[in-house]
PDB file of C-alpha atoms in Angstrom:
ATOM      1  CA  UNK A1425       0.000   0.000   0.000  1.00 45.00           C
ATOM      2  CA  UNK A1426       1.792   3.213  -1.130  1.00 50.00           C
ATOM      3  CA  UNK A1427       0.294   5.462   1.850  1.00 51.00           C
ATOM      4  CA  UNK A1428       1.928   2.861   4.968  1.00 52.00           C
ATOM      5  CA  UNK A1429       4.545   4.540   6.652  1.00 55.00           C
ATOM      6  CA  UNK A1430       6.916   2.100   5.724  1.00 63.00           C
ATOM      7  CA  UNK A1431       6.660   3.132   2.083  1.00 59.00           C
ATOM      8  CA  UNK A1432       7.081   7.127   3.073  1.00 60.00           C
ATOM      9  CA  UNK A1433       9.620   6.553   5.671  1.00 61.00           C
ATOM     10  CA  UNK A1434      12.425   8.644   3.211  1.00 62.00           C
ATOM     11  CA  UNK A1435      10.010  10.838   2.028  1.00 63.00           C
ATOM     12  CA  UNK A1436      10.557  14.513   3.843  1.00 60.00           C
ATOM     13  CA  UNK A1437       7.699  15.329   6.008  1.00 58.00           C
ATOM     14  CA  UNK A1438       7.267  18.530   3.593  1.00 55.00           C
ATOM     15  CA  UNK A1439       6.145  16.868   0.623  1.00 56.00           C
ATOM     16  CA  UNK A1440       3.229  14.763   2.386  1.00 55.00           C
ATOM     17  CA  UNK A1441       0.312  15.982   3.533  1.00 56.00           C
ATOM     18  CA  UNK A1442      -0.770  16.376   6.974  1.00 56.00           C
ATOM     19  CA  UNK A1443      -3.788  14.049   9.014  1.00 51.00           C
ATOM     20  CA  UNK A1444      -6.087  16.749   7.172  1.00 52.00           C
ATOM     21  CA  UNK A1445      -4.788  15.856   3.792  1.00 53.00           C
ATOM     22  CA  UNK A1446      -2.899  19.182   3.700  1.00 53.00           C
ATOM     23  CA  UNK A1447       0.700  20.043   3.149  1.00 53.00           C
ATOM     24  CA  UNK A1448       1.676  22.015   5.961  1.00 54.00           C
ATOM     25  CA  UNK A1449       3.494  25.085   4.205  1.00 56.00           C
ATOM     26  CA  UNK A1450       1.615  26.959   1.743  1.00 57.00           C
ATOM     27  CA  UNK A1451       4.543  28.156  -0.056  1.00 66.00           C
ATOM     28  CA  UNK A1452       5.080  23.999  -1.290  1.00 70.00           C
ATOM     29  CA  UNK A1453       3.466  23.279  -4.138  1.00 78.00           C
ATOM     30  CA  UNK A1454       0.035  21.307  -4.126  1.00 80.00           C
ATOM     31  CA  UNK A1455       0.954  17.623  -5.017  1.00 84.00           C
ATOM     32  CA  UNK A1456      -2.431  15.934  -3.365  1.00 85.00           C
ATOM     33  CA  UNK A1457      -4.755  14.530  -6.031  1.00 90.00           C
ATOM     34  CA  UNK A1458      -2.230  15.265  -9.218  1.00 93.00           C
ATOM     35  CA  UNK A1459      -1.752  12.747 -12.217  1.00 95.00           C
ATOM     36  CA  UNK A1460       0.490  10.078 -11.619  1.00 96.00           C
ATOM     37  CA  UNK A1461       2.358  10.980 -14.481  1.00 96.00           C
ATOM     38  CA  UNK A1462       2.065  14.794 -13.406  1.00 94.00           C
ATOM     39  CA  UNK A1463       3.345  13.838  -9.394  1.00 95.00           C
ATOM     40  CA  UNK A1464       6.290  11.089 -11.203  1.00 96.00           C
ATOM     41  CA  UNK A1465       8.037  13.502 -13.812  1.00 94.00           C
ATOM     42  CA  UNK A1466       7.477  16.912 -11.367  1.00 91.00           C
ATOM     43  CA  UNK A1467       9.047  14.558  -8.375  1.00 91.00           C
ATOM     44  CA  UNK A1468      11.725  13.242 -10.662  1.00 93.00           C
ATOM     45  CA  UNK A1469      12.499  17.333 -11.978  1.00 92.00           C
ATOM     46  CA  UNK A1470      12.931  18.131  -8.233  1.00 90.00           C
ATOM     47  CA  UNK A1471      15.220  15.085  -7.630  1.00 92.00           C
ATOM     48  CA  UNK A1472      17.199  16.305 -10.304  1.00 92.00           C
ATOM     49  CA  UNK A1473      17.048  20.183 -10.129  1.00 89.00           C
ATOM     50  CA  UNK A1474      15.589  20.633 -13.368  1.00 87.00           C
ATOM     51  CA  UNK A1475      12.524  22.478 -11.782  1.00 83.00           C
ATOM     52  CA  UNK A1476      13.702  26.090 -11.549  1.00 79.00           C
ATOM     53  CA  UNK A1477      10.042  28.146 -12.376  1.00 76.00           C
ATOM     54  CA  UNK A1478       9.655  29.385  -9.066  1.00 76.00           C
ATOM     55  CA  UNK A1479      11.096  30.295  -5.328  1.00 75.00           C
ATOM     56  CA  UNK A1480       8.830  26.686  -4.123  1.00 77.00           C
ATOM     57  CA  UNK A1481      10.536  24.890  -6.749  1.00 80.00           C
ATOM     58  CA  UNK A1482      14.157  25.920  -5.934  1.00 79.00           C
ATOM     59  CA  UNK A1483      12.844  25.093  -2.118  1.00 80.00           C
ATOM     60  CA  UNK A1484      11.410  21.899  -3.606  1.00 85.00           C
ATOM     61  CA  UNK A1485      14.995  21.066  -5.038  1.00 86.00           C
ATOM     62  CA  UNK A1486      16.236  21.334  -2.063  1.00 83.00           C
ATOM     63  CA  UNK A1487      13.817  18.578  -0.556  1.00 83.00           C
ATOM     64  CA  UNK A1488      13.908  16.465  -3.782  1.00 88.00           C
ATOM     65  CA  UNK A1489      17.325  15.770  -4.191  1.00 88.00           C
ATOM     66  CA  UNK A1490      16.890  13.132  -1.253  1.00 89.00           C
ATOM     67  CA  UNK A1491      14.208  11.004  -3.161  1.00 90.00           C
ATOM     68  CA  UNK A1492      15.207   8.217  -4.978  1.00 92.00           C
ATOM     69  CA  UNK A1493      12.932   6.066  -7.905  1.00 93.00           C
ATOM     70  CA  UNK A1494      11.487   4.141  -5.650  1.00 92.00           C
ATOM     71  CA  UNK A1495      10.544   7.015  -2.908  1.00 91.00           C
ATOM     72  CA  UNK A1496       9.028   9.049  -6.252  1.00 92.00           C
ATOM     73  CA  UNK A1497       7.350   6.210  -7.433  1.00 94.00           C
ATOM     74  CA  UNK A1498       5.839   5.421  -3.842  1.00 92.00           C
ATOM     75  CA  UNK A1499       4.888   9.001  -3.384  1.00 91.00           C
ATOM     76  CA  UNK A1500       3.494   9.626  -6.839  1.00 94.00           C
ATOM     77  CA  UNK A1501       1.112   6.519  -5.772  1.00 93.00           C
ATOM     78  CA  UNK A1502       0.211   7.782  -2.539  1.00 91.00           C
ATOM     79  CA  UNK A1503      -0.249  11.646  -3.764  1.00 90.00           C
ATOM     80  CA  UNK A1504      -2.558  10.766  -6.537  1.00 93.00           C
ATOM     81  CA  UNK A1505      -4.468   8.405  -4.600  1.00 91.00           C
ATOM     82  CA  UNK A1506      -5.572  11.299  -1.997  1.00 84.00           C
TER      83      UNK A1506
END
């Protein structure tokens, strides 16, 4: 099940959303509910720095570069699910 902790244990408490289904910070970018495909390439462009449209995504950089495949792929699953 992509939403057990187990799966988001790497995943930076930033980039999941709350017991409320929000992400905490309003200046992160809303993930919850996105396209698979949407949540896997934007996750994969902040592992890798390519994001660069905004202040959130330089911030989201920052938190990205610690994901690897399989956190993106587990967290795409979980975020689209919501």
């Amino acid at each position: 099940d992509a939403g057990s902790p187990e799966i988001l244990r790497n995943v930076p408490d930033a980039m999941t959303p709350n017991r409320n289904g929000h992400v905490p910070y309003a200046l992160f970018p809303k993930l919850r509910g996105q396209q698979l495909d949407y949540l896997q390439t934007r996750l994969g462009q902040y592992q890798t720095g390519e994001a660069m449209d905004s202040s959130a995504d330089r911030i989201m950089n920052g938190v990205g570069h610690r994901l690897d495949a399989e956190s993106i792929a587990a967290l795409s699953q979980y975020l689209s699910s919501q």
